[in-house]
Amino acid sequence: MKKSITTAVLALSLVVPSAFAAGGQERGHGPAMKVFKQLDLSAEQKQQIRDIMQANRPADREQAKQQRSEMRDAQRAQRLALMEAEQFDSEAAESLIEQRQARQAERELRMLEIQHQIYQVLDDEQQQKFQQLQAEGPQRGGKKGRGGNCQS
């Protein structure tokens, strides 16, 4: 049981972010929405998912964007300082790496929490169908790789 919940939550990590990327509104595009359409969500469930996404958005998007930009600039400056230093400072490099990993872990944890909340909106039948769809994997076209020119 625990394994199936974990699998479903991880599968949601592939589906949910793009499904509600534009302000939590359905766009009807992409594989994520196709999965949700196959689950026959009720209007109430769709609204609950929108509410979850809205509640987890930063209150002030511009301020959050500015803070991310400032963090990136600070990291660039720290990396440049590491490269320009006469002697390589392993401790400073490790600290920089640890800071980045901590932020990434925090983002992933937050996303998993959101995905768990969304999964809980589904009824038992929808959860089973979702798990089945995820087990089948994405139905992709013939192109491989990002460039589409990969030869098998």
Short mmCIF file of C-alpha atoms in Angstrom, two decimals:
data_model
loop_
_atom_site.label_atom_id
_atom_site.label_comp_id
_atom_site.label_asym_id
_atom_site.label_seq_id
_atom_site.Cartn_x
_atom_site.Cartn_y
_atom_site.Cartn_z
CA MET A 1 0.00 0.00 0.00
CA LYS A 2 2.75 2.43 1.00
CA LYS A 3 4.66 1.59 -2.19
CA SER A 4 1.63 2.32 -4.38
CA ILE A 5 1.07 5.67 -2.67
CA THR A 6 4.73 6.56 -3.09
CA THR A 7 4.58 5.55 -6.75
CA ALA A 8 1.46 7.61 -7.30
CA VAL A 9 2.91 10.67 -5.59
CA LEU A 10 6.07 10.42 -7.65
CA ALA A 11 4.01 9.98 -10.79
CA LEU A 12 2.08 13.12 -9.93
CA SER A 13 5.39 14.95 -9.85
CA LEU A 14 5.56 14.38 -13.58
CA VAL A 15 1.97 15.33 -14.26
CA VAL A 16 0.86 18.11 -11.94
CA PRO A 17 3.38 20.89 -12.58
CA SER A 18 2.56 21.22 -16.26
CA ALA A 19 -1.13 20.50 -15.83
CA PHE A 20 -1.74 23.68 -13.90
CA ALA A 21 1.26 25.78 -14.93
CA ALA A 22 -0.63 28.83 -16.16
CA GLY A 23 -2.30 30.08 -13.02
CA GLY A 24 -3.97 26.80 -12.26
CA GLN A 25 -6.25 27.05 -15.25
CA GLU A 26 -6.92 24.20 -17.58
CA ARG A 27 -5.40 24.78 -20.95
CA GLY A 28 -6.34 21.43 -22.44
CA HIS A 29 -2.83 20.99 -23.81
CA GLY A 30 -0.16 18.42 -23.19
CA PRO A 31 -0.05 14.97 -21.65
CA ALA A 32 -0.80 16.14 -18.12
CA MET A 33 -4.26 17.39 -18.98
CA LYS A 34 -4.92 14.25 -21.00
CA VAL A 35 -4.30 12.20 -17.85
CA PHE A 36 -6.65 14.34 -15.81
CA LYS A 37 -9.30 14.26 -18.53
CA GLN A 38 -9.10 10.46 -18.47
CA LEU A 39 -9.85 10.59 -14.75
CA ASP A 40 -13.18 12.35 -15.35
CA LEU A 41 -12.66 14.95 -12.65
CA SER A 42 -15.82 16.60 -11.40
CA ALA A 43 -16.13 20.37 -11.49
CA GLU A 44 -15.70 20.35 -7.72
CA GLN A 45 -12.46 18.35 -7.97
CA LYS A 46 -11.10 20.68 -10.65
CA GLN A 47 -11.88 23.65 -8.41
CA GLN A 48 -10.25 21.94 -5.41
CA ILE A 49 -7.08 21.39 -7.45
CA ARG A 50 -7.11 25.02 -8.62
CA ASP A 51 -7.52 26.11 -4.99
CA ILE A 52 -4.56 23.94 -3.91
CA MET A 53 -2.39 25.42 -6.63
CA GLN A 54 -3.53 28.97 -5.79
CA ALA A 55 -2.88 28.48 -2.07
CA ASN A 56 0.66 27.35 -2.79
CA ARG A 57 1.60 30.27 -5.03
CA PRO A 58 3.77 32.98 -3.55
CA ALA A 59 1.59 35.86 -2.34
CA ASP A 60 3.77 38.39 -4.11
CA ARG A 61 5.07 36.86 -7.33
CA GLU A 62 7.18 39.89 -8.23
CA GLN A 63 8.91 39.89 -4.86
CA ALA A 64 9.56 36.12 -5.13
CA LYS A 65 10.94 36.61 -8.65
CA GLN A 66 13.20 39.42 -7.42
CA GLN A 67 14.48 37.25 -4.55
CA ARG A 68 15.30 34.38 -6.93
CA SER A 69 17.13 36.77 -9.22
CA GLU A 70 19.15 38.15 -6.31
CA MET A 71 20.04 34.61 -5.16
CA ARG A 72 21.21 33.68 -8.66
CA ASP A 73 23.32 36.83 -8.85
CA ALA A 74 24.86 36.09 -5.45
CA GLN A 75 25.64 32.51 -6.48
CA ARG A 76 27.27 33.70 -9.70
CA ALA A 77 29.42 36.10 -7.71
CA GLN A 78 30.42 33.31 -5.31
CA ARG A 79 31.31 30.96 -8.18
CA LEU A 80 33.30 33.67 -9.89
CA ALA A 81 35.15 34.39 -6.62
CA LEU A 82 36.00 30.68 -6.36
CA MET A 83 37.40 30.63 -9.87
CA GLU A 84 39.35 33.86 -9.50
CA ALA A 85 40.91 32.92 -6.17
CA GLU A 86 44.58 32.09 -6.27
CA GLN A 87 43.99 28.92 -4.25
CA PHE A 88 40.89 26.76 -4.63
CA ASP A 89 38.75 26.90 -1.49
CA SER A 90 37.15 23.46 -1.15
CA GLU A 91 35.14 24.47 1.90
CA ALA A 92 33.60 27.46 0.15
CA ALA A 93 32.81 25.31 -2.90
CA GLU A 94 31.19 22.64 -0.74
CA SER A 95 29.17 25.29 1.08
CA LEU A 96 27.94 26.69 -2.23
CA ILE A 97 26.96 23.20 -3.40
CA GLU A 98 25.21 22.43 -0.09
CA GLN A 99 23.22 25.68 -0.30
CA ARG A 100 22.04 24.82 -3.81
CA GLN A 101 21.14 21.25 -2.81
CA ALA A 102 19.21 22.47 0.24
CA ARG A 103 17.14 24.85 -1.90
CA GLN A 104 16.47 22.08 -4.43
CA ALA A 105 15.42 19.66 -1.68
CA GLU A 106 13.10 22.31 -0.24
CA ARG A 107 11.46 22.86 -3.66
CA GLU A 108 11.03 19.13 -4.24
CA LEU A 109 9.57 18.60 -0.79
CA ARG A 110 7.10 21.42 -1.36
CA MET A 111 6.08 20.02 -4.76
CA LEU A 112 5.59 16.53 -3.32
CA GLU A 113 3.39 18.00 -0.59
CA ILE A 114 1.25 19.76 -3.22
CA GLN A 115 1.05 16.62 -5.32
CA HIS A 116 -0.04 14.63 -2.27
CA GLN A 117 -2.81 17.15 -1.61
CA ILE A 118 -3.98 16.88 -5.22
CA TYR A 119 -3.88 13.09 -5.16
CA GLN A 120 -6.11 13.16 -2.08
CA VAL A 121 -8.76 15.02 -4.11
CA LEU A 122 -9.17 11.94 -6.30
CA ASP A 123 -11.63 9.25 -5.27
CA ASP A 124 -10.48 5.62 -4.94
CA GLU A 125 -11.46 4.73 -8.49
CA GLN A 126 -9.65 7.76 -9.92
CA GLN A 127 -6.56 6.99 -7.85
CA GLN A 128 -6.51 3.44 -9.21
CA LYS A 129 -6.99 4.68 -12.76
CA PHE A 130 -4.25 7.28 -12.24
CA GLN A 131 -1.86 4.57 -11.03
CA GLN A 132 -2.76 2.43 -14.04
CA LEU A 133 -2.15 5.31 -16.46
CA GLN A 134 1.20 6.04 -14.84
CA ALA A 135 2.21 2.37 -14.99
CA GLU A 136 1.44 2.35 -18.72
CA GLY A 137 3.76 5.30 -19.14
CA PRO A 138 3.52 8.21 -21.53
CA GLN A 139 2.37 7.52 -25.06
CA ARG A 140 4.95 9.40 -27.08
CA GLY A 141 5.48 9.95 -30.74
CA GLY A 142 8.32 8.51 -32.76
CA LYS A 143 10.91 11.18 -31.93
CA LYS A 144 13.62 10.37 -29.45
CA GLY A 145 15.66 12.81 -27.45
CA ARG A 146 15.26 16.56 -27.43
CA GLY A 147 16.56 17.24 -30.89
CA GLY A 148 14.44 14.64 -32.63
CA ASN A 149 17.43 13.55 -34.70
CA CYS A 150 18.60 10.65 -32.59
CA GLN A 151 19.33 7.51 -34.50
CA SER A 152 18.53 4.20 -32.84
#
